[in-house]
Tab-separated table of C-alpha atoms in Angstrom:
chain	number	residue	atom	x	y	z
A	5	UNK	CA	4.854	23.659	-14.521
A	6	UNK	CA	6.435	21.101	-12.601
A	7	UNK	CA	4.710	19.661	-10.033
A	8	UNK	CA	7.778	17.943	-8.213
A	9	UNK	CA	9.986	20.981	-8.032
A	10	UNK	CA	6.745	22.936	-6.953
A	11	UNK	CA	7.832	25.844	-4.969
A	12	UNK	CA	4.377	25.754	-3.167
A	13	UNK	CA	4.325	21.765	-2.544
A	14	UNK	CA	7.945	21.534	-1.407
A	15	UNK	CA	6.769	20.958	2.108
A	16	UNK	CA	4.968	18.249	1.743
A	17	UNK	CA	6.566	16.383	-0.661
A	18	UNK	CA	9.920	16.531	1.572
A	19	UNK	CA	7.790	15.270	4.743
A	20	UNK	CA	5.918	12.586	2.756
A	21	UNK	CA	9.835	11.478	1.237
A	22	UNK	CA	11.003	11.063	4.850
A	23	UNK	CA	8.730	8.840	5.414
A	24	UNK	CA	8.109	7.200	2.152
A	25	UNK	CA	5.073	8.351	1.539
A	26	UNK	CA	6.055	9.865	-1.729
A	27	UNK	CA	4.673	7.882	-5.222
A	28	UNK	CA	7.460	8.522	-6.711
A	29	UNK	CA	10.204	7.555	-4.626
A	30	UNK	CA	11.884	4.201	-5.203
A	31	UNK	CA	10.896	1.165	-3.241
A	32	UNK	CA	13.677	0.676	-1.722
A	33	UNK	CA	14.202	4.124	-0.235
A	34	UNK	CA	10.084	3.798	0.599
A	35	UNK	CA	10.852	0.596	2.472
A	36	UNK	CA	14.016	2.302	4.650
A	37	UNK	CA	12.269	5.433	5.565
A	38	UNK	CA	8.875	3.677	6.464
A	39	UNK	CA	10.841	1.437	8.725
A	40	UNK	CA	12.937	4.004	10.264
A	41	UNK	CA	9.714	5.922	11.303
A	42	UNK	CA	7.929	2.676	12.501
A	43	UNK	CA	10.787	0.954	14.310
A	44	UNK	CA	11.460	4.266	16.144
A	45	UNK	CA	6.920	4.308	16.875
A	46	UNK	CA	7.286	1.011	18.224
A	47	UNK	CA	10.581	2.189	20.560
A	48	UNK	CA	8.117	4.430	21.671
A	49	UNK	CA	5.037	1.797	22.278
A	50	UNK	CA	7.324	-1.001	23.933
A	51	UNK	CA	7.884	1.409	27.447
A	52	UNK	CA	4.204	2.431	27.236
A	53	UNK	CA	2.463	-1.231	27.372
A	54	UNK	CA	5.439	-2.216	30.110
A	55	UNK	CA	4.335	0.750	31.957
A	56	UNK	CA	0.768	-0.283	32.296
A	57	UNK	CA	2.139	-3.456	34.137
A	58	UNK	CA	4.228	-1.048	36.508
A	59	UNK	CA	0.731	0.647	36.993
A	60	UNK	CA	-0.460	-2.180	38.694
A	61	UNK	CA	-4.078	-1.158	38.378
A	62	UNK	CA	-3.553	3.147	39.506
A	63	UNK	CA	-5.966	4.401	37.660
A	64	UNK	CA	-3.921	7.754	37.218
A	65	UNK	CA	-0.718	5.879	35.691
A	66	UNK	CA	-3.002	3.799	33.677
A	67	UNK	CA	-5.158	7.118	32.077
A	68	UNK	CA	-1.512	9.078	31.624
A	69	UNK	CA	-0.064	6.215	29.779
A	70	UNK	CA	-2.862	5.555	27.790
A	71	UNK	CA	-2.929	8.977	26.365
A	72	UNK	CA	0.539	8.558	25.389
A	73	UNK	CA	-0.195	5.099	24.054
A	74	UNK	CA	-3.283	6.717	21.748
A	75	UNK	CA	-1.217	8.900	20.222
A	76	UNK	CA	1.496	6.340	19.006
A	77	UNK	CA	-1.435	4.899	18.068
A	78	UNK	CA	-2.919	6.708	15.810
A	79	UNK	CA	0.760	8.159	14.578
A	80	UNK	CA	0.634	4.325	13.075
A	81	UNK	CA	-2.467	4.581	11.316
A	82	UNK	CA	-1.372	8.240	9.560
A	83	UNK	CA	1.780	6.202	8.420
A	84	UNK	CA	0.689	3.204	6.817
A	85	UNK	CA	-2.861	5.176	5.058
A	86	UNK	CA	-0.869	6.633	2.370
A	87	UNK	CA	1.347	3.778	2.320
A	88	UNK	CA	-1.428	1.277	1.628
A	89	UNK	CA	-2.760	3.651	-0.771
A	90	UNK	CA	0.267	4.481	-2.945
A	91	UNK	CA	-2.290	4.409	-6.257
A	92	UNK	CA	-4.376	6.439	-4.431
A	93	UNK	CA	-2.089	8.861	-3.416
A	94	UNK	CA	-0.122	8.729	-6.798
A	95	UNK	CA	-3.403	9.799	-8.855
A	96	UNK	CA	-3.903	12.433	-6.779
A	97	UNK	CA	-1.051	14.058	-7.373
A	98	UNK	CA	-1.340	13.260	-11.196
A	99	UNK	CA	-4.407	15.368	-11.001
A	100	UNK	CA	-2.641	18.349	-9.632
A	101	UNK	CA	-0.040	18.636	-12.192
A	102	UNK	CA	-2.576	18.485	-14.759
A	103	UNK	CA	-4.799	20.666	-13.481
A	104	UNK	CA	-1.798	23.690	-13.391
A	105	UNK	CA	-1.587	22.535	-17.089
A	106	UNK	CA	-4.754	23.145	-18.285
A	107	UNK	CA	-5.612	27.300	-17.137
A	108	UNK	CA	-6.151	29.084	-19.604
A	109	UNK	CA	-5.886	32.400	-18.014
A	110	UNK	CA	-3.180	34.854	-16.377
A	111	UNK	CA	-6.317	35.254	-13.916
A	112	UNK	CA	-6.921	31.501	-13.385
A	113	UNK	CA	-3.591	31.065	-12.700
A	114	UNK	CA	-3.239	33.583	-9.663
A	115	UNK	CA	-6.786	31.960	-8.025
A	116	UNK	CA	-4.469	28.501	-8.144
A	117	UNK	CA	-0.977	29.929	-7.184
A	118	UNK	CA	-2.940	31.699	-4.151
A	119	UNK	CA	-4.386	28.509	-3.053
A	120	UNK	CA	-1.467	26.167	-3.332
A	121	UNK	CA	0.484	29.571	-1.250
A	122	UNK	CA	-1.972	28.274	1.093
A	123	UNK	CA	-0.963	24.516	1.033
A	124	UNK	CA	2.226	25.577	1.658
A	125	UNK	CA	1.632	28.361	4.655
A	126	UNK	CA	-0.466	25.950	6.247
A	127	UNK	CA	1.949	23.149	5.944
A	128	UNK	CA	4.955	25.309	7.368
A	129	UNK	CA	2.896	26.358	10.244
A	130	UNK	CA	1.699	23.370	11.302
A	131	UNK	CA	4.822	21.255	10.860
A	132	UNK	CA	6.490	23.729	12.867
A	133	UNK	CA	3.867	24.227	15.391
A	134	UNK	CA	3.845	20.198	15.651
A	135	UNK	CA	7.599	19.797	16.115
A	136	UNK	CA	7.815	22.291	18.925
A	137	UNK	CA	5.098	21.114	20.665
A	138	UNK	CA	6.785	17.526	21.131
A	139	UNK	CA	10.066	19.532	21.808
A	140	UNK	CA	8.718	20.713	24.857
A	141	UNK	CA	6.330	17.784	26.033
A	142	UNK	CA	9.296	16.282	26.236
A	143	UNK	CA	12.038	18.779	27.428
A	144	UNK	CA	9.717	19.597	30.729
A	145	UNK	CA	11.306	16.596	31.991
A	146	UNK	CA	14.715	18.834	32.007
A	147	UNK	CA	13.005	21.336	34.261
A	148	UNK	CA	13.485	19.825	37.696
A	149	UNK	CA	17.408	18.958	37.287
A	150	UNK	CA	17.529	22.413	36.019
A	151	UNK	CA	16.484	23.628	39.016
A	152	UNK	CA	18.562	21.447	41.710
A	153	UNK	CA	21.268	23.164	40.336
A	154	UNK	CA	19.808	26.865	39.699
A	155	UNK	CA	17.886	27.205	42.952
A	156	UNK	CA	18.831	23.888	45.030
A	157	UNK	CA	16.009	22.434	47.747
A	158	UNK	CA	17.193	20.739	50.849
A	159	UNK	CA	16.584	17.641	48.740
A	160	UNK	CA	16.455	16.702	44.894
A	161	UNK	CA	13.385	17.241	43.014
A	162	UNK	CA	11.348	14.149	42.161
A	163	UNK	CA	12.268	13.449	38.270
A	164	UNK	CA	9.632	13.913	35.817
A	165	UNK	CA	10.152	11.375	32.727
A	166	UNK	CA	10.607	12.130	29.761
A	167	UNK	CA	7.037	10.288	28.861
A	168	UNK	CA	5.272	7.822	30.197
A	169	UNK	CA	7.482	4.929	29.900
A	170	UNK	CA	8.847	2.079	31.846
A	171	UNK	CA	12.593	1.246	30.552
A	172	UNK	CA	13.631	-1.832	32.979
A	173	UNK	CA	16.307	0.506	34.077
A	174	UNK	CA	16.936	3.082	37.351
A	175	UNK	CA	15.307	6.339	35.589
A	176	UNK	CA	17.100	8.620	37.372
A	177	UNK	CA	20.314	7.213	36.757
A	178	UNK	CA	19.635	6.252	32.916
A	179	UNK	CA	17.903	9.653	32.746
A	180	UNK	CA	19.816	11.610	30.368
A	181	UNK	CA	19.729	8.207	27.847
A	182	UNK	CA	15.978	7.999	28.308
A	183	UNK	CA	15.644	11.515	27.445
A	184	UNK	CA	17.227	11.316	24.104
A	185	UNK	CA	15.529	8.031	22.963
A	186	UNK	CA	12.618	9.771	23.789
A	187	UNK	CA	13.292	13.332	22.347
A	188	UNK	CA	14.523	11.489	19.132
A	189	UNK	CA	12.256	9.071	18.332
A	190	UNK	CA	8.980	11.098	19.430
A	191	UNK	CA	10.417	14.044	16.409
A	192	UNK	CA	10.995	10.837	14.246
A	193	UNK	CA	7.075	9.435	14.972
A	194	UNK	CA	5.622	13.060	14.173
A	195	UNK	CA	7.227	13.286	11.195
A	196	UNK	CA	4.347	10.519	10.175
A	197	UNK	CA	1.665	12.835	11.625
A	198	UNK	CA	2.877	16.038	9.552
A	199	UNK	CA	3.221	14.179	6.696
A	200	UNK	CA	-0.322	12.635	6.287
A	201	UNK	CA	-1.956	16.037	7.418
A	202	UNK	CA	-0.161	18.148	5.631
A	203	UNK	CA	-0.749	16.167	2.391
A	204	UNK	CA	-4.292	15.711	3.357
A	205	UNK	CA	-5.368	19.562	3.711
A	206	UNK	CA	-3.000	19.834	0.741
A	207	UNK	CA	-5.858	17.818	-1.177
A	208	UNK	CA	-8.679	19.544	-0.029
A	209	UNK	CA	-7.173	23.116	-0.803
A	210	UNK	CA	-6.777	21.929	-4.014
A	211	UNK	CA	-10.522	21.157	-4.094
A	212	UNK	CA	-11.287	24.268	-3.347
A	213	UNK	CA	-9.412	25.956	-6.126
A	214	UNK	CA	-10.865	23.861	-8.750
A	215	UNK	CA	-14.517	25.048	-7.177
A	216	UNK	CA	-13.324	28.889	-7.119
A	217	UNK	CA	-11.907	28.134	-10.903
A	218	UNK	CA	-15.214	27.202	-11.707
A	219	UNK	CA	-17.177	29.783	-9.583
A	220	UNK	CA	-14.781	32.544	-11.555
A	221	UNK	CA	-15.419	30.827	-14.983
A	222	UNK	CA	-19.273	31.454	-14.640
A	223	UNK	CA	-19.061	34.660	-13.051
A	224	UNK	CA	-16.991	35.214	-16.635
A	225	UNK	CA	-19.405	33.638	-19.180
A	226	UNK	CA	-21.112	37.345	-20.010
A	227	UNK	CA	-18.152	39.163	-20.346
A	228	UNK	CA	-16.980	39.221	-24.116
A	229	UNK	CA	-20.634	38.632	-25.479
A	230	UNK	CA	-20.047	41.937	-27.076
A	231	UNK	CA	-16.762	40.344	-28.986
A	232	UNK	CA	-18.238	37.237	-29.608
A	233	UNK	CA	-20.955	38.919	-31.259
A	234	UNK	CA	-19.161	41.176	-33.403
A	235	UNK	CA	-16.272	38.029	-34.153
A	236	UNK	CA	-18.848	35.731	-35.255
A	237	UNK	CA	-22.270	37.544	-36.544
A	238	UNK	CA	-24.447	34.358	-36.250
A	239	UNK	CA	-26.805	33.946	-33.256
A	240	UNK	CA	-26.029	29.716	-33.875
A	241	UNK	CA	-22.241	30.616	-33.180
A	242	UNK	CA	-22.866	32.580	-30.259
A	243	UNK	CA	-24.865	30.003	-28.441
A	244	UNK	CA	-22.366	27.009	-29.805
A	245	UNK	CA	-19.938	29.360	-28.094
A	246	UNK	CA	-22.002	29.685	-24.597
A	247	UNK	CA	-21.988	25.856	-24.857
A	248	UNK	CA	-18.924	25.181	-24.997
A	249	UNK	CA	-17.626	27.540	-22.225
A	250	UNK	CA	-20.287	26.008	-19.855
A	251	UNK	CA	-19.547	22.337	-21.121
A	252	UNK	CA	-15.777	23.021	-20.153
A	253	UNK	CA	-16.814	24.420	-16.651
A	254	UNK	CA	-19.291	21.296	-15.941
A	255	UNK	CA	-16.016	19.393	-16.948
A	256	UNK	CA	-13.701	21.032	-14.387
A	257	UNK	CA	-16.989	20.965	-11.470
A	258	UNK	CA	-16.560	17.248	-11.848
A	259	UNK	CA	-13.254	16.796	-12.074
A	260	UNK	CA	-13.648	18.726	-8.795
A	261	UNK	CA	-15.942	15.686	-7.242
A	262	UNK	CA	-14.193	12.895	-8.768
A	263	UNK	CA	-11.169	14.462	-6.640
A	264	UNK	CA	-12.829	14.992	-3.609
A	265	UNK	CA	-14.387	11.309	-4.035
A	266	UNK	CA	-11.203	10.194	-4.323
A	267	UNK	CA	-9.694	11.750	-1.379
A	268	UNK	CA	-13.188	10.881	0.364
A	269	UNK	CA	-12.053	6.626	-0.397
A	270	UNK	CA	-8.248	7.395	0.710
A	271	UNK	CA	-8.888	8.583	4.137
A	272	UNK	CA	-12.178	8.080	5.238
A	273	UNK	CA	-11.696	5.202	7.405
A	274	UNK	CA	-8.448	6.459	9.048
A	275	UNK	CA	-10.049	9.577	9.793
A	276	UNK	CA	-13.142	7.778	11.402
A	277	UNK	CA	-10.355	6.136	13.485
A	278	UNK	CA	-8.392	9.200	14.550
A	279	UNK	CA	-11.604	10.867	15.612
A	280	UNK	CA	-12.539	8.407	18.171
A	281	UNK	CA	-9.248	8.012	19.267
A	282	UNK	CA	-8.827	12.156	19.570
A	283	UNK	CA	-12.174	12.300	21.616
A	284	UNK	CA	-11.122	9.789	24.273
A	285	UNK	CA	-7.770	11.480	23.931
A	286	UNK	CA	-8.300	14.995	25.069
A	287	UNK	CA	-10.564	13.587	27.794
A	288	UNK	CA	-7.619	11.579	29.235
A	289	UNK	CA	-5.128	14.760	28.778
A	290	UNK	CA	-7.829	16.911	30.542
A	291	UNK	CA	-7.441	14.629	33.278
A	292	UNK	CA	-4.187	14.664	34.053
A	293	UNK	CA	-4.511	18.538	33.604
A	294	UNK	CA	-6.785	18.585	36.529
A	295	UNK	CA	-4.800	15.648	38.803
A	296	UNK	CA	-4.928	17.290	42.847
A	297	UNK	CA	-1.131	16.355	43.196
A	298	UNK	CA	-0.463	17.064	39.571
A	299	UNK	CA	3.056	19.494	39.787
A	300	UNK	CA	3.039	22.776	37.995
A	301	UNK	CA	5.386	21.059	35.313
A	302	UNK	CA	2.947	17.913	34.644
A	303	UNK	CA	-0.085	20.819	34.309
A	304	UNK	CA	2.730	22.671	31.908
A	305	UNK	CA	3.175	19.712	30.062
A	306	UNK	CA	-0.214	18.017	29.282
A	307	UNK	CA	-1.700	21.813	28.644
A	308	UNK	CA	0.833	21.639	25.692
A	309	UNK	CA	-0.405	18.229	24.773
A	310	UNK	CA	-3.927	19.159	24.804
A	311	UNK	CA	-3.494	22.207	22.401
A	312	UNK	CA	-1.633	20.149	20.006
A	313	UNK	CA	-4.927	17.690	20.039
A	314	UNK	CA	-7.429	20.667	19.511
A	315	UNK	CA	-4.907	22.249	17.185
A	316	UNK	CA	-4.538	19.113	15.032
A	317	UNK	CA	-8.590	18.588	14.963
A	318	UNK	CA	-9.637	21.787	14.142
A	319	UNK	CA	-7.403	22.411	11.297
A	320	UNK	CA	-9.300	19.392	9.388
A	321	UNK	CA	-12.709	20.451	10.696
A	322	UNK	CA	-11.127	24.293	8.956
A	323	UNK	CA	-10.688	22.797	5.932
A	324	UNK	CA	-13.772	20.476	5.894
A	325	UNK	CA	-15.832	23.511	6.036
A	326	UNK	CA	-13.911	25.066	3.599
A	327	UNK	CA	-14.582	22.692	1.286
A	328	UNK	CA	-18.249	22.694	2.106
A	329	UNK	CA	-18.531	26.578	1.504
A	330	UNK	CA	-16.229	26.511	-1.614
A	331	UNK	CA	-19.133	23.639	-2.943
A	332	UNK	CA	-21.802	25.771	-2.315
A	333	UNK	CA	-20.757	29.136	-3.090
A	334	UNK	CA	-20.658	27.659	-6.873
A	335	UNK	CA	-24.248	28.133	-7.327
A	336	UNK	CA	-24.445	31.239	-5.370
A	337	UNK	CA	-21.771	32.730	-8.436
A	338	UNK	CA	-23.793	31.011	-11.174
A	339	UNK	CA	-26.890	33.241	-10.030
A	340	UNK	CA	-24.468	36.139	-9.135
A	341	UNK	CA	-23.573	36.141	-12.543
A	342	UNK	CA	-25.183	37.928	-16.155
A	343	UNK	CA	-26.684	34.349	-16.587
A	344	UNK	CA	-30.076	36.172	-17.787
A	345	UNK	CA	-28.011	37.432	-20.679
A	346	UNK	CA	-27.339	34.048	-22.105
A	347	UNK	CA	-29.207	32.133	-24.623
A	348	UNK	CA	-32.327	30.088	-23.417
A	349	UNK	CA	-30.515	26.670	-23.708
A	350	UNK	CA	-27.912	28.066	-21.520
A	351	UNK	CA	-29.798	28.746	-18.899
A	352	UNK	CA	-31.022	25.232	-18.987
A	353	UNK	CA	-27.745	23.682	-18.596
A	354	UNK	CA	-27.045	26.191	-15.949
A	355	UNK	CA	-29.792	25.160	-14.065
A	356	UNK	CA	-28.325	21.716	-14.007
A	357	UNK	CA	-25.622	23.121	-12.748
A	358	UNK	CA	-26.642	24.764	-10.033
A	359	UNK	CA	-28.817	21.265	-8.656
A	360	UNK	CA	-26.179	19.444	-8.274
A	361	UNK	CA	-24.159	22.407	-6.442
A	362	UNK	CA	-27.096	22.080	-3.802
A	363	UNK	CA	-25.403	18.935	-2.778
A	364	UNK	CA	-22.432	20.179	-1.040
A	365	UNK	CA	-19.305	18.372	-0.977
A	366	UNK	CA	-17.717	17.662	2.356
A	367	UNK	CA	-14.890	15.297	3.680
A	368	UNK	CA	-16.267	12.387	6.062
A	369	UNK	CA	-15.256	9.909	8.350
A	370	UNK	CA	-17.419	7.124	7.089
A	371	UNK	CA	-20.358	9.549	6.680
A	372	UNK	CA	-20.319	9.279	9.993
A	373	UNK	CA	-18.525	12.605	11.042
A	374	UNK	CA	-18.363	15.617	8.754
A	375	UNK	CA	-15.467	17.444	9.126
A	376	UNK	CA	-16.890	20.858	9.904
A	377	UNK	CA	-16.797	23.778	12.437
A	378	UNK	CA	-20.064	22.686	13.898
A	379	UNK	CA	-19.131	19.578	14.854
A	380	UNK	CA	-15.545	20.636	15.493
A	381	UNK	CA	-17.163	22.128	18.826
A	382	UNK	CA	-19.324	19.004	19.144
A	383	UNK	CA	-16.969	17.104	19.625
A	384	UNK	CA	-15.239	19.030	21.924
A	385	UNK	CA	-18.190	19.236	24.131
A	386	UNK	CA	-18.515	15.174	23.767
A	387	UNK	CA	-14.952	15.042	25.433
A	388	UNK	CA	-15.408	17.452	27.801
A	389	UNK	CA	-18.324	14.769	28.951
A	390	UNK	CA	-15.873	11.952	28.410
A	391	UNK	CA	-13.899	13.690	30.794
A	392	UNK	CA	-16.379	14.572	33.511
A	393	UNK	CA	-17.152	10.398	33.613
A	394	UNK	CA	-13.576	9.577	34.099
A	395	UNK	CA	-12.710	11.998	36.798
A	396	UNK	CA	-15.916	10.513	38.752
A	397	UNK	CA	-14.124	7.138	38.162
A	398	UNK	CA	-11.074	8.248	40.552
């Protein structure tokens, strides 16, 4: 099979080439497309810290630009992990084209194609769900001219920018300019955000395949005794052959942690940093959700924002418990299976086994913050609190 004409990783690898992200692109083409992406980011960042000077110390302009400024933040950090990582990133993706090479059965092969369907269902939706969302965070601002000339008011509707941004010029005049820049070069800076994400829940769903190749491989230890029996007529043959279908499972269950180690060393720190920076940021986007003179558009708009936030979190705390449960539902299919049937030594190494599947194995932000569904919620309830101490502040 190959990997780099995958129909199920075609997604990502065309996201991770727009931004150079992909091992195998040239340097040159690596070095255009990172800069593209960054020099449009930094479009983006240059209005935002001018605006805090227009602010002039409102604590409402200052909290609304801020959010915005977070999230071009942390767009930056997405970028340049995998491009600091480029060995990283390139053995990971070694190890999923070998792994597709070594199944050894029509049945192991369906348990991989259906996960790596996944990869790529998850990646469509999500790429598409994040595109759209910037589409119309940023298209609200249309709304108000819109509607001087559907259903005109006795005077023009205040203008609602595009995002918060201070561009030296007369907004309303420059509007349609300002709107573009900022329509174009946000869809540009997400591309960064898809990218990494979809290439990091790419990783993990590839953990979890290995794990349910394993799980199935144990569940299938018993079933040809009867033919191994009959083929080889020596109790010392049977139990060589027991061995060796357990050694090759204990080989795959750690290729399985090696990978999720790996991934573990890529992104750990960037994800530490992108959790703190999402807590404070749905705090801030609550806020401006719940502004008194806030118009229905501005309410519209950060409502959007805020889903794509929760959205974005809680698909890697999905996946981190995925990975969790795939870890641990190992052992429970080692006891599940005819294990009892095996010779004595068997069941010793399966025993070893099943330790070190007590251990599960989860994806961290510094073993800090395990991504899970537990503290998905916790840390939703942490920015809800953020929030409640900021809107005492005003």
């Amino acid at each position: 099979m190959n990997f780099t004409s995958s129909h199920y990783y075609s997604v990502v690898k065309k996201m991770s080439s727009l931004v150079g992200q992909w091992p195998y692109q040239d340097s040159k083409t690596k070095l255009i497309c990172l800069s593209l992406v960054t020099l449009s980011t930094f479009s983006i960042i240059i209005p935002q810290i001018a605006q805090f000077v227009v602010c002039d110390g409102d604590l409402q302009c200052i909290f609304q630009t801020l959010a915005a400024l977070i999230l071009t933040i942390v767009t930056l950090v997405k970028l340049y992990t995998c491009y600091f990582n480029q060995y990283k990133m390139k053995v990971l993706i070694d190890r999923l084209f070998v792994e597709w090479k070594e199944l050894k059965t029509p049945e192991e092969q369906e348990i991989m194609k259906r996960y790596a369907e996944n990869c790529r269902r998850y990646s469509l939706g999500y790429s598409l769900y994040m595109f759209t969302s910037v589409f119309l965070f940023v298209c609200m601002s249309l709304i108000p001219p819109l509607l001087d000339i559907v259903l005109p008011l006795n005077e023009s509707r205040p203008v609602l920018p595009a995002h918060p941004g201070y561009y030296f010029v007369d907004e309303e005049e420059y509007f349609i300019y300002i709107f573009l820049h900022a329509l174009v070069a946000w869809e540009i800076a997400v591309i960064g955000v898809v990218a990494h994400d979809c290439m990091l829940l790419t990783y993990i769903e590839h953990v979890c395949s290995i794990l349910a190749l394993v799980g199935f491989r144990f569940e299938q230890l018993m079933y040809k005794r009867n033919d191994a029996v009959k083929a080889l007529h020596s109790h010392v043959h049977v139990n060589d052959t027991y061995r060796k279908r357990i050694a090759f499972s204990v080989c795959t269950h750690r290729k399985a942690l090696k990978f999720a180690q790996l991934i573990e060393d890529t992104f750990s720190l960037t994800l530490a940093i992108q959790v703190a920076l999402n807590t404070i940021l749905i705090s801030m986007t609550l806020l401006q959700i719940t502004q008194r003179n806030a118009s229905v558009f501005i309410v519209v708009r950060y409502v959007v924002y805020v889903l794509s936030q929760l959205i974005h979190l809680f698909c890697l705390s999905f996946e981190g418990q995925k990975l969790i449960d795939h870890s641990l539902q190992t052992r429970d299919k080692i006891y599940n299976s005819l294990w009892y049937e095996t010779p004595t030594k068997s069941q010793k190494m399966l025993l070893f086994v099943m330790e070190k599947a007590l251990h599960p194995i989860f994806l961290s932000a510094c073993k800090i913050y395990i991504f899970s569904m537990e503290n998905f919620s916790m840390v939703v309830q942490t920015s809800m609190s953020y929030f409640t101490v900021l809107a005492s502040l005003e």
